[in-house]
Amino acid sequence: MRRDRLYLFFAVNYFAQGMAGLAYEPVSYYLKDALGLGPAQAAAFVVWMTLPLTIKPLFGLLTDFLPWAGRRRGPHLVAVSLLTTASWLLLAGLKAPLYGEALALLVLVNVGFVLSDVVCDAVMVERGKEQGLTGKYQAVQIGTLYATLVVTGLGGGWLAGHAPYRTAFALAAIFPLMTAASALWVQEAEVGGVSETAARGWKALSGMFQDQRAWAVAGGIFLWSFCPFLGTAQFYYQSEAVKLSPLFIGGLSTAGGLAGMAGAALFARLTGAGTQRVARASIWLGAPLSLLYFLYKGPGSILILTLLFSLTGVVFRLAWMDLAAKSCPAGAEATVFAAYMAVFNIAASASNALGGALYERLASSHGAYAAMVALSLVGTAGTLAAWPLLSFALRHDAARA
């Protein structure tokens, strides 16, 4: 029963996180149309807006080192969920599109999102390592997240094309309340005081800083995740170069969600064969697959490639996430796993900023298609560059075994 409640806890949390995606496409059009931002400016806004995602370990320190009433997880989850709801409602209440206020509120949204995600992942690492189920728990999390894309893709596209921005933002405010309620399912033993808990955590962190394997996995995650075409550049290519409608772009998210669900289910089955094999495939299969972006030209090919990349991308990403989860030490589970996830986010943020700036420049001088191909090739090179680091980490695991 306890395991079933954990599966439900992870599913509810990632359902709530994913359903906030109803506002993501409206936010993109909000930046483009209401605030009048170009690709480079929008990419810069997104960098600042998503800054909390790149400093995830700081939020991990809060839940690892600062217990409330003897608990490290539940109380934090309730507080930040309410913060997220309040931020979405305030954004919905803005009467005029003001850059500074919108940015501040979206930063707060991401603060709440990140800390609730950090708490959920900490529970996954703690319980998953106890039961040998880190891979399957993460498959539930990511599978649920992609399931929500089935709704939020078309739903967000419809909202972007037919409803005021504030409607989408108000809807997004509902779902963090589910995350707050799910804290009732977090069964955790009481810990000591702040000083005792912090001392245990710092000891665990100091060991990780000296672990070469941990640095190799982090570097591999960054290089594998670095693709400048994804994000802002892709949105402007789809909406302006290929002239896809908001509803079609939202439909791509829905299609990607279905494929991502299949990818999570596939990974759950592959964990028995070993995460290491899937991690190797993320490079030697992932790199040549990324060259298929050369065919990213029209609605039909874009739909097919979205399905393919969503399926394989989820399988490969989960392999890297499982390598990270299994190395998190007791006492600093949230901080260390958040650090790994921050690497994913830093790679996405950096490549998004670079991609937006380069796309604007290359598209104006060489055309949108040439810009897309060039940015995709940079991503392929990053994937291949991750191999030496992954190889080192896997050799290290084999030596320990």
mmCIF file of C-alpha atoms in Angstrom:
data_model
loop_
_atom_site.group_PDB
_atom_site.id
_atom_site.type_symbol
_atom_site.label_atom_id
_atom_site.label_comp_id
_atom_site.label_asym_id
_atom_site.label_seq_id
_atom_site.Cartn_x
_atom_site.Cartn_y
_atom_site.Cartn_z
ATOM 1 C CA MET A 1 0.000 0.000 0.000
ATOM 2 C CA ARG A 2 2.838 2.382 0.857
ATOM 3 C CA ARG A 3 4.377 1.854 -2.586
ATOM 4 C CA ASP A 4 1.001 2.441 -4.262
ATOM 5 C CA ARG A 5 0.618 5.726 -2.392
ATOM 6 C CA LEU A 6 4.074 6.783 -3.583
ATOM 7 C CA TYR A 7 3.158 6.070 -7.182
ATOM 8 C CA LEU A 8 0.024 8.180 -6.662
ATOM 9 C CA PHE A 9 2.039 10.952 -4.983
ATOM 10 C CA PHE A 10 4.438 11.173 -7.936
ATOM 11 C CA ALA A 11 1.602 11.012 -10.466
ATOM 12 C CA VAL A 12 -0.417 13.805 -8.796
ATOM 13 C CA ASN A 13 2.615 16.071 -8.432
ATOM 14 C CA TYR A 14 3.703 15.711 -12.029
ATOM 15 C CA PHE A 15 0.116 15.983 -13.274
ATOM 16 C CA ALA A 16 -0.175 19.322 -11.464
ATOM 17 C CA GLN A 17 3.194 20.494 -12.789
ATOM 18 C CA GLY A 18 2.349 19.423 -16.309
ATOM 19 C CA MET A 19 -1.101 20.997 -16.403
ATOM 20 C CA ALA A 20 0.494 24.379 -15.770
ATOM 21 C CA GLY A 21 1.639 23.931 -19.362
ATOM 22 C CA LEU A 22 -1.749 25.271 -20.435
ATOM 23 C CA ALA A 23 -0.141 28.685 -19.945
ATOM 24 C CA TYR A 24 3.196 28.011 -21.695
ATOM 25 C CA GLU A 25 2.158 28.718 -25.268
ATOM 26 C CA PRO A 26 0.072 31.734 -24.172
ATOM 27 C CA VAL A 27 3.204 33.006 -22.376
ATOM 28 C CA SER A 28 5.196 32.694 -25.637
ATOM 29 C CA TYR A 29 2.596 34.746 -27.511
ATOM 30 C CA TYR A 30 2.361 37.135 -24.556
ATOM 31 C CA LEU A 31 6.073 37.889 -24.975
ATOM 32 C CA LYS A 32 5.840 38.082 -28.750
ATOM 33 C CA ASP A 33 2.612 40.054 -29.167
ATOM 34 C CA ALA A 34 1.677 41.791 -25.896
ATOM 35 C CA LEU A 35 5.221 42.807 -24.943
ATOM 36 C CA GLY A 36 6.408 43.079 -28.564
ATOM 37 C CA LEU A 37 9.649 41.136 -28.043
ATOM 38 C CA GLY A 38 11.756 39.778 -30.904
ATOM 39 C CA PRO A 39 13.458 36.337 -30.837
ATOM 40 C CA ALA A 40 16.601 37.527 -29.050
ATOM 41 C CA GLN A 41 14.645 39.651 -26.544
ATOM 42 C CA ALA A 42 12.165 36.834 -25.877
ATOM 43 C CA ALA A 43 15.036 34.385 -25.360
ATOM 44 C CA ALA A 44 16.635 36.793 -22.882
ATOM 45 C CA PHE A 45 13.316 37.162 -21.025
ATOM 46 C CA VAL A 46 13.020 33.367 -20.810
ATOM 47 C CA VAL A 47 16.565 33.138 -19.416
ATOM 48 C CA TRP A 48 15.652 35.466 -16.531
ATOM 49 C CA MET A 49 12.204 33.936 -16.110
ATOM 50 C CA THR A 50 13.639 30.446 -15.754
ATOM 51 C CA LEU A 51 16.595 31.468 -13.583
ATOM 52 C CA PRO A 52 15.180 29.518 -10.594
ATOM 53 C CA LEU A 53 15.533 26.332 -12.636
ATOM 54 C CA THR A 54 19.281 26.906 -12.969
ATOM 55 C CA ILE A 55 19.782 27.362 -9.210
ATOM 56 C CA LYS A 56 17.807 24.311 -8.146
ATOM 57 C CA PRO A 57 20.431 23.163 -5.604
ATOM 58 C CA LEU A 58 19.765 26.258 -3.480
ATOM 59 C CA PHE A 59 16.169 25.129 -3.108
ATOM 60 C CA GLY A 60 17.445 21.643 -2.342
ATOM 61 C CA LEU A 61 19.387 23.075 0.583
ATOM 62 C CA LEU A 62 16.158 24.494 2.017
ATOM 63 C CA THR A 63 14.353 21.170 2.125
ATOM 64 C CA ASP A 64 17.422 19.100 3.078
ATOM 65 C CA PHE A 65 18.861 21.352 5.781
ATOM 66 C CA LEU A 66 15.926 23.346 7.194
ATOM 67 C CA PRO A 67 13.210 21.043 8.546
ATOM 68 C CA TRP A 68 9.866 22.459 9.647
ATOM 69 C CA ALA A 69 8.397 20.847 12.776
ATOM 70 C CA GLY A 70 10.837 17.960 12.334
ATOM 71 C CA ARG A 71 9.910 17.326 8.691
ATOM 72 C CA ARG A 72 11.996 18.020 5.571
ATOM 73 C CA ARG A 73 9.441 17.551 2.794
ATOM 74 C CA GLY A 74 5.713 18.036 3.465
ATOM 75 C CA PRO A 75 5.605 21.573 4.925
ATOM 76 C CA HIS A 76 7.870 22.952 2.186
ATOM 77 C CA LEU A 77 5.622 21.416 -0.476
ATOM 78 C CA VAL A 78 2.500 23.109 0.898
ATOM 79 C CA ALA A 79 4.115 26.541 1.222
ATOM 80 C CA VAL A 80 5.602 26.740 -2.265
ATOM 81 C CA SER A 81 2.474 25.375 -3.905
ATOM 82 C CA LEU A 82 0.485 28.238 -2.435
ATOM 83 C CA LEU A 83 3.157 30.683 -3.633
ATOM 84 C CA THR A 84 2.788 29.378 -7.200
ATOM 85 C CA THR A 85 -0.986 29.753 -7.120
ATOM 86 C CA ALA A 86 -0.751 33.317 -5.821
ATOM 87 C CA SER A 87 1.785 34.297 -8.509
ATOM 88 C CA TRP A 88 -0.351 32.986 -11.378
ATOM 89 C CA LEU A 89 -3.401 34.832 -10.020
ATOM 90 C CA LEU A 90 -1.488 38.110 -9.708
ATOM 91 C CA LEU A 91 -0.215 37.721 -13.283
ATOM 92 C CA ALA A 92 -3.768 37.107 -14.464
ATOM 93 C CA GLY A 93 -4.821 40.290 -12.681
ATOM 94 C CA LEU A 94 -2.347 42.597 -14.474
ATOM 95 C CA LYS A 95 -4.371 45.159 -16.391
ATOM 96 C CA ALA A 96 -1.544 46.107 -18.779
ATOM 97 C CA PRO A 97 1.399 44.111 -20.174
ATOM 98 C CA LEU A 98 4.318 45.485 -18.152
ATOM 99 C CA TYR A 99 7.718 43.873 -18.702
ATOM 100 C CA GLY A 100 9.046 44.198 -15.149
ATOM 101 C CA GLU A 101 5.945 43.054 -13.308
ATOM 102 C CA ALA A 102 5.355 40.149 -15.683
ATOM 103 C CA LEU A 103 8.961 39.020 -15.329
ATOM 104 C CA ALA A 104 8.881 39.216 -11.520
ATOM 105 C CA LEU A 105 5.690 37.178 -11.271
ATOM 106 C CA LEU A 106 6.879 34.535 -13.740
ATOM 107 C CA VAL A 107 10.106 34.240 -11.759
ATOM 108 C CA LEU A 108 8.017 33.589 -8.636
ATOM 109 C CA VAL A 109 5.966 31.003 -10.530
ATOM 110 C CA ASN A 110 9.178 29.189 -11.351
ATOM 111 C CA VAL A 111 10.436 29.504 -7.772
ATOM 112 C CA GLY A 112 7.332 27.656 -6.606
ATOM 113 C CA PHE A 113 7.536 25.164 -9.442
ATOM 114 C CA VAL A 114 11.204 24.389 -8.787
ATOM 115 C CA LEU A 115 10.946 23.910 -5.032
ATOM 116 C CA SER A 116 7.881 21.668 -5.301
ATOM 117 C CA ASP A 117 9.716 19.628 -7.945
ATOM 118 C CA VAL A 118 12.812 19.442 -5.729
ATOM 119 C CA VAL A 119 10.760 18.122 -2.803
ATOM 120 C CA CYS A 120 9.043 15.533 -5.001
ATOM 121 C CA ASP A 121 12.377 14.372 -6.423
ATOM 122 C CA ALA A 122 13.858 14.116 -2.932
ATOM 123 C CA VAL A 123 11.084 11.708 -1.964
ATOM 124 C CA MET A 124 11.766 9.757 -5.184
ATOM 125 C CA VAL A 125 15.489 9.419 -4.403
ATOM 126 C CA GLU A 126 14.972 8.498 -0.742
ATOM 127 C CA ARG A 127 12.269 5.903 -1.303
ATOM 128 C CA GLY A 128 13.542 4.768 -4.686
ATOM 129 C CA LYS A 129 17.006 3.897 -3.415
ATOM 130 C CA GLU A 130 15.485 2.025 -0.461
ATOM 131 C CA GLN A 131 13.379 -0.105 -2.797
ATOM 132 C CA GLY A 132 15.579 -0.188 -5.918
ATOM 133 C CA LEU A 133 12.876 1.655 -7.863
ATOM 134 C CA THR A 134 14.440 5.005 -8.826
ATOM 135 C CA GLY A 135 14.042 4.244 -12.530
ATOM 136 C CA LYS A 136 10.416 3.164 -12.290
ATOM 137 C CA TYR A 137 9.442 6.049 -10.026
ATOM 138 C CA GLN A 138 11.003 8.481 -12.507
ATOM 139 C CA ALA A 139 9.214 6.746 -15.365
ATOM 140 C CA VAL A 140 5.917 7.412 -13.557
ATOM 141 C CA GLN A 141 6.879 11.049 -13.028
ATOM 142 C CA ILE A 142 7.933 11.701 -16.610
ATOM 143 C CA GLY A 143 5.184 9.541 -18.092
ATOM 144 C CA THR A 144 2.567 11.544 -16.196
ATOM 145 C CA LEU A 145 4.214 14.805 -17.236
ATOM 146 C CA TYR A 146 4.018 13.830 -20.897
ATOM 147 C CA ALA A 147 0.455 12.614 -20.464
ATOM 148 C CA THR A 148 -0.522 16.146 -19.516
ATOM 149 C CA LEU A 149 0.912 17.367 -22.832
ATOM 150 C CA VAL A 150 -1.941 15.552 -24.539
ATOM 151 C CA VAL A 151 -4.234 18.116 -22.920
ATOM 152 C CA THR A 152 -2.003 21.155 -22.558
ATOM 153 C CA GLY A 153 -0.651 21.033 -26.109
ATOM 154 C CA LEU A 154 -3.954 21.528 -27.929
ATOM 155 C CA GLY A 155 -5.429 23.265 -24.880
ATOM 156 C CA GLY A 156 -2.623 25.801 -24.712
ATOM 157 C CA GLY A 157 -2.789 26.321 -28.467
ATOM 158 C CA TRP A 158 -6.537 26.890 -28.296
ATOM 159 C CA LEU A 159 -6.159 29.301 -25.379
ATOM 160 C CA ALA A 160 -3.405 31.211 -27.205
ATOM 161 C CA GLY A 161 -5.634 31.661 -30.222
ATOM 162 C CA HIS A 162 -9.063 32.178 -28.634
ATOM 163 C CA ALA A 163 -8.821 33.308 -25.014
ATOM 164 C CA PRO A 164 -7.296 36.260 -23.153
ATOM 165 C CA TYR A 165 -3.927 35.653 -21.552
ATOM 166 C CA ARG A 166 -5.383 36.081 -18.096
ATOM 167 C CA THR A 167 -7.714 33.105 -18.638
ATOM 168 C CA ALA A 168 -4.782 30.775 -19.226
ATOM 169 C CA PHE A 169 -2.904 32.200 -16.246
ATOM 170 C CA ALA A 170 -5.944 31.816 -13.962
ATOM 171 C CA LEU A 171 -6.370 28.189 -15.022
ATOM 172 C CA ALA A 172 -2.711 27.489 -14.274
ATOM 173 C CA ALA A 173 -3.274 28.779 -10.722
ATOM 174 C CA ILE A 174 -5.612 25.881 -9.902
ATOM 175 C CA PHE A 175 -3.176 22.986 -10.215
ATOM 176 C CA PRO A 176 -0.587 23.836 -7.535
ATOM 177 C CA LEU A 177 -3.395 23.381 -5.005
ATOM 178 C CA MET A 178 -3.345 19.672 -5.907
ATOM 179 C CA THR A 179 0.371 19.582 -5.134
ATOM 180 C CA ALA A 180 -0.268 21.128 -1.732
ATOM 181 C CA ALA A 181 -2.911 18.506 -0.961
ATOM 182 C CA SER A 182 -0.582 15.656 -1.987
ATOM 183 C CA ALA A 183 1.715 16.527 0.937
ATOM 184 C CA LEU A 184 -0.659 14.454 3.087
ATOM 185 C CA TRP A 185 0.744 11.322 1.389
ATOM 186 C CA VAL A 186 4.364 12.061 2.262
ATOM 187 C CA GLN A 187 5.252 9.718 5.108
ATOM 188 C CA GLU A 188 8.596 10.745 6.553
ATOM 189 C CA ALA A 189 10.365 10.067 9.796
ATOM 190 C CA GLU A 190 11.006 13.057 12.005
ATOM 191 C CA VAL A 191 14.554 14.379 11.884
ATOM 192 C CA GLY A 192 16.635 16.191 14.485
ATOM 193 C CA GLY A 193 17.120 19.910 14.820
ATOM 194 C CA VAL A 194 18.453 22.229 12.158
ATOM 195 C CA SER A 195 22.091 21.945 13.262
ATOM 196 C CA GLU A 196 22.052 18.142 13.332
ATOM 197 C CA THR A 197 20.277 17.882 9.982
ATOM 198 C CA ALA A 198 22.569 20.446 8.360
ATOM 199 C CA ALA A 199 25.724 18.698 9.645
ATOM 200 C CA ARG A 200 24.579 15.424 8.107
ATOM 201 C CA GLY A 201 23.791 17.153 4.846
ATOM 202 C CA TRP A 202 27.094 19.015 4.616
ATOM 203 C CA LYS A 203 28.998 15.779 5.182
ATOM 204 C CA ALA A 204 27.143 14.169 2.286
ATOM 205 C CA LEU A 205 27.741 17.179 0.038
ATOM 206 C CA SER A 206 31.460 17.329 0.761
ATOM 207 C CA GLY A 207 31.790 13.732 -0.417
ATOM 208 C CA MET A 208 29.973 14.528 -3.663
ATOM 209 C CA PHE A 209 32.229 17.476 -4.437
ATOM 210 C CA GLN A 210 35.205 15.111 -4.439
ATOM 211 C CA ASP A 211 33.488 12.452 -6.565
ATOM 212 C CA GLN A 212 34.911 12.504 -10.116
ATOM 213 C CA ARG A 213 32.110 10.297 -11.322
ATOM 214 C CA ALA A 214 29.541 12.890 -10.241
ATOM 215 C CA TRP A 215 31.336 15.615 -12.202
ATOM 216 C CA ALA A 216 31.532 13.364 -15.273
ATOM 217 C CA VAL A 217 27.782 12.662 -15.173
ATOM 218 C CA ALA A 218 27.037 16.377 -14.746
ATOM 219 C CA GLY A 219 29.254 17.319 -17.690
ATOM 220 C CA GLY A 220 27.713 14.601 -19.835
ATOM 221 C CA ILE A 221 24.214 15.803 -19.001
ATOM 222 C CA PHE A 222 25.119 19.360 -20.045
ATOM 223 C CA LEU A 223 26.630 18.383 -23.386
ATOM 224 C CA TRP A 224 23.920 15.858 -24.224
ATOM 225 C CA SER A 225 21.192 18.418 -23.423
ATOM 226 C CA PHE A 226 22.725 21.338 -25.346
ATOM 227 C CA CYS A 227 20.665 21.943 -28.509
ATOM 228 C CA PRO A 228 20.298 25.612 -29.561
ATOM 229 C CA PHE A 229 17.465 24.893 -31.999
ATOM 230 C CA LEU A 230 15.033 23.801 -29.280
ATOM 231 C CA GLY A 231 13.027 26.447 -27.452
ATOM 232 C CA THR A 232 12.740 30.016 -28.714
ATOM 233 C CA ALA A 233 14.438 29.417 -32.078
ATOM 234 C CA GLN A 234 12.161 26.456 -32.778
ATOM 235 C CA PHE A 235 9.054 28.468 -31.880
ATOM 236 C CA TYR A 236 9.966 31.326 -34.222
ATOM 237 C CA TYR A 237 10.886 28.858 -36.987
ATOM 238 C CA GLN A 238 7.533 27.096 -36.604
ATOM 239 C CA SER A 239 5.383 30.208 -36.306
ATOM 240 C CA GLU A 240 7.113 32.532 -38.791
ATOM 241 C CA ALA A 241 9.097 30.426 -41.284
ATOM 242 C CA VAL A 242 6.777 27.414 -41.624
ATOM 243 C CA LYS A 243 3.671 29.492 -40.748
ATOM 244 C CA LEU A 244 2.201 26.937 -38.381
ATOM 245 C CA SER A 245 -0.918 28.061 -36.530
ATOM 246 C CA PRO A 246 -1.066 28.315 -32.731
ATOM 247 C CA LEU A 247 -3.425 25.325 -32.695
ATOM 248 C CA PHE A 248 -1.054 23.203 -34.808
ATOM 249 C CA ILE A 249 1.905 24.140 -32.613
ATOM 250 C CA GLY A 250 -0.167 23.141 -29.601
ATOM 251 C CA GLY A 251 -1.078 19.920 -31.393
ATOM 252 C CA LEU A 252 2.617 19.139 -31.724
ATOM 253 C CA SER A 253 2.871 19.297 -27.947
ATOM 254 C CA THR A 254 -0.049 16.897 -27.680
ATOM 255 C CA ALA A 255 1.581 14.506 -30.148
ATOM 256 C CA GLY A 256 4.851 14.829 -28.258
ATOM 257 C CA GLY A 257 3.026 14.053 -25.036
ATOM 258 C CA LEU A 258 1.626 10.802 -26.408
ATOM 259 C CA ALA A 259 5.046 9.772 -27.694
ATOM 260 C CA GLY A 260 6.668 10.788 -24.413
ATOM 261 C CA MET A 261 4.227 8.580 -22.479
ATOM 262 C CA ALA A 262 5.258 5.681 -24.680
ATOM 263 C CA GLY A 263 8.911 6.550 -24.082
ATOM 264 C CA ALA A 264 8.466 6.506 -20.300
ATOM 265 C CA ALA A 265 6.705 3.130 -20.466
ATOM 266 C CA LEU A 266 9.478 1.780 -22.694
ATOM 267 C CA PHE A 267 12.166 2.971 -20.284
ATOM 268 C CA ALA A 268 10.371 1.310 -17.356
ATOM 269 C CA ARG A 269 10.683 -1.984 -19.243
ATOM 270 C CA LEU A 270 14.298 -1.349 -20.244
ATOM 271 C CA THR A 271 15.511 -0.718 -16.687
ATOM 272 C CA GLY A 272 15.767 -4.473 -16.194
ATOM 273 C CA ALA A 273 18.359 -4.632 -18.977
ATOM 274 C CA GLY A 274 20.448 -1.905 -17.337
ATOM 275 C CA THR A 275 20.339 1.865 -17.463
ATOM 276 C CA GLN A 276 23.931 1.923 -18.762
ATOM 277 C CA ARG A 277 22.948 0.452 -22.134
ATOM 278 C CA VAL A 278 20.246 3.060 -22.631
ATOM 279 C CA ALA A 279 22.682 5.824 -21.657
ATOM 280 C CA ARG A 280 25.157 4.625 -24.292
ATOM 281 C CA ALA A 281 22.355 4.562 -26.874
ATOM 282 C CA SER A 282 21.526 8.187 -26.007
ATOM 283 C CA ILE A 283 24.771 9.119 -27.761
ATOM 284 C CA TRP A 284 25.444 6.507 -30.438
ATOM 285 C CA LEU A 285 21.804 6.389 -31.528
ATOM 286 C CA GLY A 286 20.779 9.886 -30.462
ATOM 287 C CA ALA A 287 23.436 11.736 -32.460
ATOM 288 C CA PRO A 288 22.585 10.278 -35.897
ATOM 289 C CA LEU A 289 18.870 10.607 -35.188
ATOM 290 C CA SER A 290 19.303 14.335 -34.576
ATOM 291 C CA LEU A 291 20.488 14.728 -38.193
ATOM 292 C CA LEU A 292 16.899 14.070 -39.231
ATOM 293 C CA TYR A 293 16.263 17.737 -38.409
ATOM 294 C CA PHE A 294 17.404 18.288 -42.002
ATOM 295 C CA LEU A 295 13.877 17.095 -42.907
ATOM 296 C CA TYR A 296 12.176 19.566 -40.541
ATOM 297 C CA LYS A 297 10.503 21.493 -43.359
ATOM 298 C CA GLY A 298 6.728 21.257 -43.322
ATOM 299 C CA PRO A 299 3.756 20.254 -41.154
ATOM 300 C CA GLY A 300 3.922 16.554 -42.045
ATOM 301 C CA SER A 301 7.643 16.058 -41.465
ATOM 302 C CA ILE A 302 7.553 18.224 -38.342
ATOM 303 C CA LEU A 303 4.775 16.066 -36.860
ATOM 304 C CA ILE A 304 6.620 12.807 -37.608
ATOM 305 C CA LEU A 305 9.894 14.101 -36.183
ATOM 306 C CA THR A 306 8.126 15.437 -33.093
ATOM 307 C CA LEU A 307 6.785 11.944 -32.398
ATOM 308 C CA LEU A 308 10.182 10.316 -32.957
ATOM 309 C CA PHE A 309 12.218 12.795 -30.923
ATOM 310 C CA SER A 310 9.713 12.829 -28.064
ATOM 311 C CA LEU A 311 9.783 9.030 -27.807
ATOM 312 C CA THR A 312 13.553 8.619 -27.951
ATOM 313 C CA GLY A 313 14.263 11.813 -26.018
ATOM 314 C CA VAL A 314 12.286 10.632 -22.984
ATOM 315 C CA VAL A 315 13.960 7.217 -22.973
ATOM 316 C CA PHE A 316 17.432 8.746 -23.201
ATOM 317 C CA ARG A 317 16.785 11.517 -20.690
ATOM 318 C CA LEU A 318 15.453 9.041 -18.132
ATOM 319 C CA ALA A 319 18.653 7.030 -18.454
ATOM 320 C CA TRP A 320 20.738 10.082 -17.533
ATOM 321 C CA MET A 321 18.334 10.937 -14.703
ATOM 322 C CA ASP A 322 18.566 7.435 -13.284
ATOM 323 C CA LEU A 323 22.378 7.574 -13.340
ATOM 324 C CA ALA A 324 22.074 10.797 -11.346
ATOM 325 C CA ALA A 325 19.502 9.511 -8.842
ATOM 326 C CA LYS A 326 21.503 6.417 -7.937
ATOM 327 C CA SER A 327 24.503 8.518 -6.912
ATOM 328 C CA CYS A 328 22.685 10.888 -4.516
ATOM 329 C CA PRO A 329 23.931 10.513 -0.917
ATOM 330 C CA ALA A 330 21.677 10.164 2.133
ATOM 331 C CA GLY A 331 21.177 13.482 3.896
ATOM 332 C CA ALA A 332 21.444 15.668 0.785
ATOM 333 C CA GLU A 333 19.128 13.861 -1.633
ATOM 334 C CA ALA A 334 17.219 16.953 -2.718
ATOM 335 C CA THR A 335 20.294 19.150 -3.120
ATOM 336 C CA VAL A 336 22.370 16.691 -5.135
ATOM 337 C CA PHE A 337 19.570 15.532 -7.426
ATOM 338 C CA ALA A 338 18.522 19.160 -7.885
ATOM 339 C CA ALA A 339 22.108 19.946 -8.870
ATOM 340 C CA TYR A 340 21.954 17.330 -11.587
ATOM 341 C CA MET A 341 18.591 18.619 -12.777
ATOM 342 C CA ALA A 342 19.954 22.169 -12.703
ATOM 343 C CA VAL A 343 22.563 21.045 -15.213
ATOM 344 C CA PHE A 344 19.753 19.984 -17.552
ATOM 345 C CA ASN A 345 18.143 23.380 -17.038
ATOM 346 C CA ILE A 346 21.365 25.372 -17.410
ATOM 347 C CA ALA A 347 22.023 23.583 -20.690
ATOM 348 C CA ALA A 348 18.494 24.354 -21.861
ATOM 349 C CA SER A 349 18.710 27.995 -20.772
ATOM 350 C CA ALA A 350 22.145 28.571 -22.299
ATOM 351 C CA SER A 351 21.312 26.839 -25.551
ATOM 352 C CA ASN A 352 17.967 28.660 -25.728
ATOM 353 C CA ALA A 353 19.650 32.063 -25.334
ATOM 354 C CA LEU A 354 22.353 31.202 -27.856
ATOM 355 C CA GLY A 355 19.804 29.698 -30.209
ATOM 356 C CA GLY A 356 17.508 32.725 -30.124
ATOM 357 C CA ALA A 357 20.358 35.141 -30.818
ATOM 358 C CA LEU A 358 21.989 33.015 -33.552
ATOM 359 C CA TYR A 359 18.681 32.163 -35.195
ATOM 360 C CA GLU A 360 17.773 35.830 -35.536
ATOM 361 C CA ARG A 361 21.174 36.598 -37.088
ATOM 362 C CA LEU A 362 21.463 33.537 -39.326
ATOM 363 C CA ALA A 363 17.856 33.625 -40.489
ATOM 364 C CA SER A 364 18.210 37.233 -41.636
ATOM 365 C CA SER A 365 21.404 36.510 -43.599
ATOM 366 C CA HIS A 366 21.048 32.895 -44.770
ATOM 367 C CA GLY A 367 17.377 32.048 -44.335
ATOM 368 C CA ALA A 368 15.355 30.313 -41.637
ATOM 369 C CA TYR A 369 16.001 26.765 -42.865
ATOM 370 C CA ALA A 370 19.777 27.228 -42.950
ATOM 371 C CA ALA A 371 19.647 28.710 -39.450
ATOM 372 C CA MET A 372 17.667 25.725 -38.171
ATOM 373 C CA VAL A 373 20.107 23.235 -39.722
ATOM 374 C CA ALA A 374 23.139 25.039 -38.307
ATOM 375 C CA LEU A 375 21.690 25.115 -34.788
ATOM 376 C CA SER A 376 20.731 21.440 -35.020
ATOM 377 C CA LEU A 377 24.287 20.499 -36.011
ATOM 378 C CA VAL A 378 25.588 22.260 -32.913
ATOM 379 C CA GLY A 379 23.272 20.061 -30.854
ATOM 380 C CA THR A 380 24.537 16.917 -32.602
ATOM 381 C CA ALA A 381 28.124 17.900 -31.834
ATOM 382 C CA GLY A 382 27.234 18.379 -28.174
ATOM 383 C CA THR A 383 25.715 14.898 -28.000
ATOM 384 C CA LEU A 384 28.875 13.292 -29.403
ATOM 385 C CA ALA A 385 31.074 15.336 -27.063
ATOM 386 C CA ALA A 386 29.280 13.767 -24.079
ATOM 387 C CA TRP A 387 30.671 10.291 -24.833
ATOM 388 C CA PRO A 388 34.068 10.520 -23.047
ATOM 389 C CA LEU A 389 32.376 11.711 -19.853
ATOM 390 C CA LEU A 390 29.697 9.018 -19.955
ATOM 391 C CA SER A 391 32.318 6.383 -20.670
ATOM 392 C CA PHE A 392 34.330 7.518 -17.633
ATOM 393 C CA ALA A 393 31.265 7.385 -15.374
ATOM 394 C CA LEU A 394 30.296 3.899 -16.531
ATOM 395 C CA ARG A 395 33.832 2.589 -16.061
ATOM 396 C CA HIS A 396 33.758 4.048 -12.558
ATOM 397 C CA ASP A 397 30.465 2.226 -11.837
ATOM 398 C CA ALA A 398 31.908 -1.036 -13.148
ATOM 399 C CA ALA A 399 34.975 -0.676 -10.922
ATOM 400 C CA ARG A 400 32.795 -0.093 -7.846
ATOM 401 C CA ALA A 401 30.703 -3.162 -8.652
#
